[in-house]
PDB file of C-alpha atoms in Angstrom:
ATOM      1  CA  UNK A 293     121.709  74.418  93.280  1.00 71.00           C
ATOM      2  CA  UNK A 294     121.595  78.184  93.401  1.00 80.00           C
ATOM      3  CA  UNK A 295     120.626  79.900  96.706  1.00 88.00           C
ATOM      4  CA  UNK A 296     120.350  83.379  98.252  1.00 92.00           C
ATOM      5  CA  UNK A 297     121.240  84.621 101.788  1.00 95.00           C
ATOM      6  CA  UNK A 298     119.582  87.620 103.149  1.00 96.00           C
ATOM      7  CA  UNK A 299     121.511  89.431 105.725  1.00 92.00           C
ATOM      8  CA  UNK A 300     119.366  90.790 108.622  1.00 92.00           C
ATOM      9  CA  UNK A 301     115.977  89.436 109.131  1.00 93.00           C
ATOM     10  CA  UNK A 302     115.026  92.924 110.665  1.00 96.00           C
ATOM     11  CA  UNK A 303     115.955  96.329 109.415  1.00 97.00           C
ATOM     12  CA  UNK A 304     114.827  99.639 110.987  1.00 97.00           C
ATOM     13  CA  UNK A 305     115.328 103.093 109.520  1.00 97.00           C
ATOM     14  CA  UNK A 306     113.945 106.463 109.936  1.00 97.00           C
ATOM     15  CA  UNK A 307     111.507 108.009 107.628  1.00 97.00           C
ATOM     16  CA  UNK A 308     113.563 109.847 104.856  1.00 97.00           C
ATOM     17  CA  UNK A 309     116.779 107.721 105.380  1.00 98.00           C
ATOM     18  CA  UNK A 310     118.499 105.430 102.949  1.00 98.00           C
ATOM     19  CA  UNK A 311     117.184 101.873 102.823  1.00 98.00           C
ATOM     20  CA  UNK A 312     119.731  99.021 102.373  1.00 98.00           C
ATOM     21  CA  UNK A 313     118.590  95.476 102.287  1.00 98.00           C
ATOM     22  CA  UNK A 314     121.252  92.965 101.570  1.00 98.00           C
ATOM     23  CA  UNK A 315     121.099  89.789  99.377  1.00 97.00           C
ATOM     24  CA  UNK A 316     124.152  87.537  98.228  1.00 96.00           C
ATOM     25  CA  UNK A 317     123.680  84.709  95.696  1.00 93.00           C
ATOM     26  CA  UNK A 318     125.469  81.532  95.327  1.00 90.00           C
ATOM     27  CA  UNK A 319     125.516  80.356  91.604  1.00 79.00           C
ATOM     28  CA  UNK A 320     127.733  78.750  89.278  1.00 73.00           C
ATOM     29  CA  UNK A 321     126.249  80.110  86.205  1.00 74.00           C
ATOM     30  CA  UNK A 322     124.692  83.680  85.769  1.00 74.00           C
ATOM     31  CA  UNK A 323     121.715  83.840  87.703  1.00 83.00           C
ATOM     32  CA  UNK A 324     118.432  85.562  87.397  1.00 88.00           C
ATOM     33  CA  UNK A 325     117.815  87.586  90.455  1.00 92.00           C
ATOM     34  CA  UNK A 326     114.601  89.109  91.898  1.00 94.00           C
ATOM     35  CA  UNK A 327     113.347  91.361  94.826  1.00 96.00           C
ATOM     36  CA  UNK A 328     109.715  90.591  96.113  1.00 97.00           C
ATOM     37  CA  UNK A 329     107.842  92.726  98.488  1.00 97.00           C
ATOM     38  CA  UNK A 330     105.141  91.311 100.934  1.00 95.00           C
ATOM     39  CA  UNK A 331     102.801  93.569 102.903  1.00 93.00           C
ATOM     40  CA  UNK A 332     101.010  92.149 105.998  1.00 87.00           C
ATOM     41  CA  UNK A 333      98.745  89.121 105.300  1.00 82.00           C
ATOM     42  CA  UNK A 334      99.092  89.610 101.529  1.00 87.00           C
ATOM     43  CA  UNK A 335     100.700  87.696  98.735  1.00 89.00           C
ATOM     44  CA  UNK A 336     104.060  88.900  97.357  1.00 93.00           C
ATOM     45  CA  UNK A 337     104.487  91.379  94.434  1.00 94.00           C
ATOM     46  CA  UNK A 338     107.510  91.799  92.222  1.00 94.00           C
ATOM     47  CA  UNK A 339     109.774  94.627  92.844  1.00 96.00           C
ATOM     48  CA  UNK A 340     112.477  94.438  90.228  1.00 94.00           C
ATOM     49  CA  UNK A 341     114.491  91.656  88.372  1.00 92.00           C
ATOM     50  CA  UNK A 342     117.969  91.257  86.908  1.00 90.00           C
ATOM     51  CA  UNK A 343     118.071  89.046  83.872  1.00 83.00           C
ATOM     52  CA  UNK A 344     121.708  89.865  82.593  1.00 77.00           C
ATOM     53  CA  UNK A 345     120.979  93.123  81.018  1.00 76.00           C
ATOM     54  CA  UNK A 346     121.764  96.298  82.837  1.00 85.00           C
ATOM     55  CA  UNK A 347     123.583  95.872  86.263  1.00 89.00           C
ATOM     56  CA  UNK A 348     121.633  98.453  87.924  1.00 94.00           C
ATOM     57  CA  UNK A 349     118.020  97.660  87.814  1.00 94.00           C
ATOM     58  CA  UNK A 350     115.187  99.950  88.888  1.00 95.00           C
ATOM     59  CA  UNK A 351     111.901  98.745  89.958  1.00 94.00           C
ATOM     60  CA  UNK A 352     108.503 100.026  91.494  1.00 94.00           C
ATOM     61  CA  UNK A 353     108.121 102.491  94.229  1.00 93.00           C
ATOM     62  CA  UNK A 354     111.590 104.241  93.928  1.00 96.00           C
ATOM     63  CA  UNK A 355     113.659 100.835  94.618  1.00 97.00           C
ATOM     64  CA  UNK A 356     116.714  99.877  92.851  1.00 97.00           C
ATOM     65  CA  UNK A 357     119.344  97.175  92.879  1.00 97.00           C
ATOM     66  CA  UNK A 358     122.693  96.682  91.706  1.00 95.00           C
ATOM     67  CA  UNK A 359     124.054  93.344  90.253  1.00 93.00           C
ATOM     68  CA  UNK A 360     127.986  93.097  91.463  1.00 93.00           C
ATOM     69  CA  UNK A 361     129.283  89.731  90.179  1.00 90.00           C
ATOM     70  CA  UNK A 362     132.541  90.389  92.129  1.00 91.00           C
ATOM     71  CA  UNK A 363     130.771  90.396  95.363  1.00 93.00           C
ATOM     72  CA  UNK A 364     127.913  87.995  94.466  1.00 93.00           C
ATOM     73  CA  UNK A 365     125.623  90.534  95.616  1.00 95.00           C
ATOM     74  CA  UNK A 366     122.160  91.982  94.671  1.00 96.00           C
ATOM     75  CA  UNK A 367     121.415  94.400  97.423  1.00 97.00           C
ATOM     76  CA  UNK A 368     118.191  96.566  97.422  1.00 98.00           C
ATOM     77  CA  UNK A 369     118.204 100.351  98.024  1.00 98.00           C
ATOM     78  CA  UNK A 370     115.879 103.249  98.268  1.00 98.00           C
ATOM     79  CA  UNK A 371     117.300 106.915  98.787  1.00 97.00           C
ATOM     80  CA  UNK A 372     114.508 107.960 101.136  1.00 97.00           C
ATOM     81  CA  UNK A 373     112.324 105.577 103.023  1.00 97.00           C
ATOM     82  CA  UNK A 374     108.482 106.232 103.370  1.00 96.00           C
ATOM     83  CA  UNK A 375     106.071 104.770 106.049  1.00 96.00           C
ATOM     84  CA  UNK A 376     104.379 102.835 103.078  1.00 95.00           C
ATOM     85  CA  UNK A 377     107.706 100.950 102.569  1.00 96.00           C
ATOM     86  CA  UNK A 378     107.185  98.915 105.859  1.00 96.00           C
ATOM     87  CA  UNK A 379     106.839  95.418 104.779  1.00 96.00           C
ATOM     88  CA  UNK A 380     108.750  92.041 104.274  1.00 96.00           C
ATOM     89  CA  UNK A 381     111.380  91.977 101.289  1.00 97.00           C
ATOM     90  CA  UNK A 382     112.512  88.727  99.803  1.00 96.00           C
ATOM     91  CA  UNK A 383     115.370  88.080  97.489  1.00 96.00           C
ATOM     92  CA  UNK A 384     114.908  85.163  95.128  1.00 93.00           C
ATOM     93  CA  UNK A 385     117.087  83.291  92.291  1.00 90.00           C
ATOM     94  CA  UNK A 386     115.999  81.030  89.452  1.00 83.00           C
ATOM     95  CA  UNK A 387     117.023  77.578  90.016  1.00 67.00           C
ATOM     96  CA  UNK A 388     118.389  76.448  86.603  1.00 59.00           C
ATOM     97  CA  UNK A 389     118.344  72.837  87.629  1.00 55.00           C
ATOM     98  CA  UNK A 390     114.572  72.785  87.258  1.00 56.00           C
ATOM     99  CA  UNK A 391     114.013  76.221  85.549  1.00 54.00           C
ATOM    100  CA  UNK A 392     110.601  76.801  86.629  1.00 59.00           C
ATOM    101  CA  UNK A 393     111.623  77.011  90.468  1.00 75.00           C
ATOM    102  CA  UNK A 394     112.124  80.254  92.020  1.00 84.00           C
ATOM    103  CA  UNK A 395     114.329  79.891  95.327  1.00 87.00           C
ATOM    104  CA  UNK A 396     113.599  82.430  98.076  1.00 91.00           C
ATOM    105  CA  UNK A 397     115.766  83.850 100.769  1.00 93.00           C
ATOM    106  CA  UNK A 398     114.488  83.932 104.221  1.00 94.00           C
ATOM    107  CA  UNK A 399     113.105  87.585 104.083  1.00 95.00           C
ATOM    108  CA  UNK A 400     114.057  90.982 105.649  1.00 96.00           C
ATOM    109  CA  UNK A 401     111.197  92.776 107.468  1.00 96.00           C
ATOM    110  CA  UNK A 402     111.670  96.480 106.956  1.00 97.00           C
ATOM    111  CA  UNK A 403     110.498  98.830 109.899  1.00 97.00           C
ATOM    112  CA  UNK A 404     109.982 102.545 109.018  1.00 97.00           C
ATOM    113  CA  UNK A 405     110.097 104.985 112.075  1.00 96.00           C
ATOM    114  CA  UNK A 406     109.172 108.571 112.252  1.00 92.00           C
TER     115      UNK A 406
ATOM    116  CA  UNK B 232      90.320  92.447  87.065  1.00 68.00           C
ATOM    117  CA  UNK B 233      92.677  89.730  86.324  1.00 74.00           C
ATOM    118  CA  UNK B 234      94.377  87.804  89.311  1.00 93.00           C
ATOM    119  CA  UNK B 235      94.720  85.073  91.618  1.00 96.00           C
ATOM    120  CA  UNK B 236      92.034  84.074  94.027  1.00 96.00           C
ATOM    121  CA  UNK B 237      92.660  81.985  97.256  1.00 97.00           C
ATOM    122  CA  UNK B 238      89.964  80.660  99.474  1.00 96.00           C
ATOM    123  CA  UNK B 239      89.456  80.523 102.221  1.00 96.00           C
ATOM    124  CA  UNK B 240      91.543  83.290 103.608  1.00 94.00           C
ATOM    125  CA  UNK B 241      91.389  81.667 107.298  1.00 95.00           C
ATOM    126  CA  UNK B 242      91.062  77.950 108.158  1.00 94.00           C
ATOM    127  CA  UNK B 243      90.777  76.097 111.271  1.00 93.00           C
ATOM    128  CA  UNK B 244      90.664  72.459 111.193  1.00 90.00           C
ATOM    129  CA  UNK B 245      91.290  69.553 114.034  1.00 90.00           C
ATOM    130  CA  UNK B 246      94.505  67.483 113.885  1.00 88.00           C
ATOM    131  CA  UNK B 247      94.105  64.561 111.584  1.00 87.00           C
ATOM    132  CA  UNK B 248      91.800  65.961 109.144  1.00 91.00           C
ATOM    133  CA  UNK B 249      92.325  66.561 105.464  1.00 93.00           C
ATOM    134  CA  UNK B 250      91.970  70.120 104.266  1.00 94.00           C
ATOM    135  CA  UNK B 251      91.876  71.485 100.652  1.00 96.00           C
ATOM    136  CA  UNK B 252      92.895  74.976  99.916  1.00 97.00           C
ATOM    137  CA  UNK B 253      91.381  76.625  96.406  1.00 98.00           C
ATOM    138  CA  UNK B 254      93.483  78.411  93.891  1.00 98.00           C
ATOM    139  CA  UNK B 255      91.931  79.964  90.861  1.00 98.00           C
ATOM    140  CA  UNK B 256      93.511  82.342  88.376  1.00 97.00           C
ATOM    141  CA  UNK B 257      92.042  84.139  85.272  1.00 96.00           C
ATOM    142  CA  UNK B 258      95.361  85.316  84.001  1.00 93.00           C
ATOM    143  CA  UNK B 259      95.529  82.638  81.297  1.00 92.00           C
ATOM    144  CA  UNK B 260      98.858  81.505  82.854  1.00 91.00           C
ATOM    145  CA  UNK B 261     100.029  77.976  81.974  1.00 89.00           C
ATOM    146  CA  UNK B 262     102.202  77.341  85.415  1.00 90.00           C
ATOM    147  CA  UNK B 263     101.117  77.385  88.903  1.00 93.00           C
ATOM    148  CA  UNK B 264     102.727  76.898  92.039  1.00 94.00           C
ATOM    149  CA  UNK B 265     101.900  76.436  95.917  1.00 96.00           C
ATOM    150  CA  UNK B 266     104.346  77.940  98.206  1.00 95.00           C
ATOM    151  CA  UNK B 267     104.400  77.461 102.432  1.00 96.00           C
ATOM    152  CA  UNK B 268     105.419  80.420 104.539  1.00 94.00           C
ATOM    153  CA  UNK B 269     106.787  80.259 107.935  1.00 92.00           C
ATOM    154  CA  UNK B 270     108.101  82.915 110.004  1.00 85.00           C
ATOM    155  CA  UNK B 271     111.877  83.319 109.416  1.00 82.00           C
ATOM    156  CA  UNK B 272     111.904  80.497 106.804  1.00 85.00           C
ATOM    157  CA  UNK B 273     110.854  82.585 103.646  1.00 88.00           C
ATOM    158  CA  UNK B 274     108.760  80.591 100.966  1.00 91.00           C
ATOM    159  CA  UNK B 275     109.244  76.948 100.250  1.00 93.00           C
ATOM    160  CA  UNK B 276     108.006  75.318  97.114  1.00 92.00           C
ATOM    161  CA  UNK B 277     105.549  72.447  97.854  1.00 96.00           C
ATOM    162  CA  UNK B 278     104.278  71.800  94.158  1.00 95.00           C
ATOM    163  CA  UNK B 279     104.102  73.264  90.852  1.00 92.00           C
ATOM    164  CA  UNK B 280     102.545  72.439  87.498  1.00 92.00           C
ATOM    165  CA  UNK B 281     103.591  73.796  84.020  1.00 88.00           C
ATOM    166  CA  UNK B 282     100.592  72.318  81.994  1.00 89.00           C
ATOM    167  CA  UNK B 283      97.219  70.944  82.723  1.00 93.00           C
ATOM    168  CA  UNK B 284      97.438  67.461  83.936  1.00 95.00           C
ATOM    169  CA  UNK B 285     100.890  67.364  85.125  1.00 93.00           C
ATOM    170  CA  UNK B 286     102.561  68.591  88.244  1.00 94.00           C
ATOM    171  CA  UNK B 287     106.019  68.037  89.874  1.00 92.00           C
ATOM    172  CA  UNK B 288     106.872  67.928  93.559  1.00 94.00           C
ATOM    173  CA  UNK B 289     108.627  70.859  95.014  1.00 91.00           C
ATOM    174  CA  UNK B 290     111.107  70.812  97.964  1.00 90.00           C
ATOM    175  CA  UNK B 291     108.492  69.863 100.738  1.00 95.00           C
ATOM    176  CA  UNK B 292     105.897  67.799  99.013  1.00 96.00           C
ATOM    177  CA  UNK B 293     105.434  65.201 101.763  1.00 96.00           C
ATOM    178  CA  UNK B 294     102.054  65.417 103.349  1.00 96.00           C
ATOM    179  CA  UNK B 295     100.589  67.426 100.299  1.00 97.00           C
ATOM    180  CA  UNK B 296      98.508  66.554  97.073  1.00 97.00           C
ATOM    181  CA  UNK B 297      97.502  68.831  94.093  1.00 98.00           C
ATOM    182  CA  UNK B 298      95.569  68.188  90.967  1.00 97.00           C
ATOM    183  CA  UNK B 299      95.601  70.297  87.697  1.00 97.00           C
ATOM    184  CA  UNK B 300      92.336  69.175  85.807  1.00 97.00           C
ATOM    185  CA  UNK B 301      92.008  72.728  84.435  1.00 96.00           C
ATOM    186  CA  UNK B 302      94.166  75.440  83.379  1.00 96.00           C
ATOM    187  CA  UNK B 303      92.553  78.081  85.817  1.00 97.00           C
ATOM    188  CA  UNK B 304      92.503  75.869  88.926  1.00 98.00           C
ATOM    189  CA  UNK B 305      95.206  74.229  91.202  1.00 98.00           C
ATOM    190  CA  UNK B 306      93.813  73.040  94.561  1.00 98.00           C
ATOM    191  CA  UNK B 307      96.084  72.163  97.341  1.00 98.00           C
ATOM    192  CA  UNK B 308      95.103  69.238  99.869  1.00 97.00           C
ATOM    193  CA  UNK B 309      97.010  69.199 103.096  1.00 96.00           C
ATOM    194  CA  UNK B 310      96.729  65.775 104.392  1.00 93.00           C
ATOM    195  CA  UNK B 311      96.677  64.245 107.842  1.00 88.00           C
ATOM    196  CA  UNK B 312     100.274  63.044 106.868  1.00 87.00           C
ATOM    197  CA  UNK B 313     101.544  66.549 107.220  1.00 88.00           C
ATOM    198  CA  UNK B 314     103.317  66.674 110.468  1.00 88.00           C
ATOM    199  CA  UNK B 315     103.100  70.469 110.983  1.00 90.00           C
ATOM    200  CA  UNK B 316     100.411  71.964 108.659  1.00 92.00           C
ATOM    201  CA  UNK B 317      99.943  75.146 110.567  1.00 94.00           C
ATOM    202  CA  UNK B 318     101.176  77.908 108.169  1.00 95.00           C
ATOM    203  CA  UNK B 319     100.501  80.417 105.632  1.00 95.00           C
ATOM    204  CA  UNK B 320      99.965  79.147 102.202  1.00 97.00           C
ATOM    205  CA  UNK B 321     100.554  80.912  98.970  1.00 96.00           C
ATOM    206  CA  UNK B 322      99.502  80.396  95.414  1.00 96.00           C
ATOM    207  CA  UNK B 323     101.137  81.753  92.501  1.00 94.00           C
ATOM    208  CA  UNK B 324     101.242  81.693  88.654  1.00 93.00           C
ATOM    209  CA  UNK B 325     103.437  82.640  85.800  1.00 89.00           C
ATOM    210  CA  UNK B 326     102.763  83.111  81.968  1.00 83.00           C
ATOM    211  CA  UNK B 327     104.056  79.888  80.513  1.00 68.00           C
ATOM    212  CA  UNK B 328     106.772  77.191  80.192  1.00 62.00           C
ATOM    213  CA  UNK B 329     109.121  79.855  78.627  1.00 54.00           C
ATOM    214  CA  UNK B 330     108.036  82.628  80.778  1.00 50.00           C
ATOM    215  CA  UNK B 331     108.303  80.702  83.968  1.00 49.00           C
ATOM    216  CA  UNK B 332     112.162  80.982  83.425  1.00 58.00           C
ATOM    217  CA  UNK B 333     111.703  84.684  84.029  1.00 66.00           C
ATOM    218  CA  UNK B 334     110.802  84.119  87.666  1.00 72.00           C
ATOM    219  CA  UNK B 335     107.991  86.679  87.440  1.00 85.00           C
ATOM    220  CA  UNK B 336     105.416  85.143  89.593  1.00 90.00           C
ATOM    221  CA  UNK B 337     101.878  86.626  90.510  1.00 93.00           C
ATOM    222  CA  UNK B 338     100.602  85.702  93.980  1.00 94.00           C
ATOM    223  CA  UNK B 339      97.331  85.500  95.540  1.00 95.00           C
ATOM    224  CA  UNK B 340      96.853  86.849  98.901  1.00 94.00           C
ATOM    225  CA  UNK B 341      97.282  83.515 100.821  1.00 95.00           C
ATOM    226  CA  UNK B 342      95.481  81.100 103.010  1.00 96.00           C
ATOM    227  CA  UNK B 343      96.227  80.736 106.853  1.00 94.00           C
ATOM    228  CA  UNK B 344      95.736  77.355 108.068  1.00 95.00           C
ATOM    229  CA  UNK B 345      95.736  76.750 111.730  1.00 94.00           C
ATOM    230  CA  UNK B 346      95.467  73.022 112.949  1.00 90.00           C
ATOM    231  CA  UNK B 347      94.148  72.853 116.502  1.00 86.00           C
TER     232      UNK B 347
END
């Protein structure tokens, strides 16, 4: 089965600094990979997805992620953090064993400080 | 506006009681899902349904039950057999059986269940 590992349960950055949230995947076949964002006490919202087209994927709110097969990674970045980016971020992968199942990582909580 | 509505947002129950969480969508999506969220564990799939009158167990189905009598509705019952029911429950949907493969889920705002 496919899985994702998010390195770092908490990340803190200063406003205006680079945001880097790490995600590594485990898959024997080309995966579909996703980043979702969750604001406090809300559901999740899709930020961006990789579905085997361009390796650099641009999403909403200025976020982007790069699929690197050699490193089995799909890290999420944003050049300049904003206070409104404070949230929990989840990396996810399609489980091709039962294709409708999306498997999530354990999440990374992003804190943005002044 | 189209979306997913979960109710209630907060729910308190005594141990041993069954509880039903509501999930309604007006997106005309075929597939619906229930996830459980616990701190530090991410989201875990409880049940999912790709079509009316059919559903499949997810990774942690024990102690839960669902029904899918209408396309728009996918209620979740947390039974007294669930050993640790206190959690945040999220309902989601996706467009169709083929589009389910894209992984694009639309989520409700969640229901927080606390068992006393």
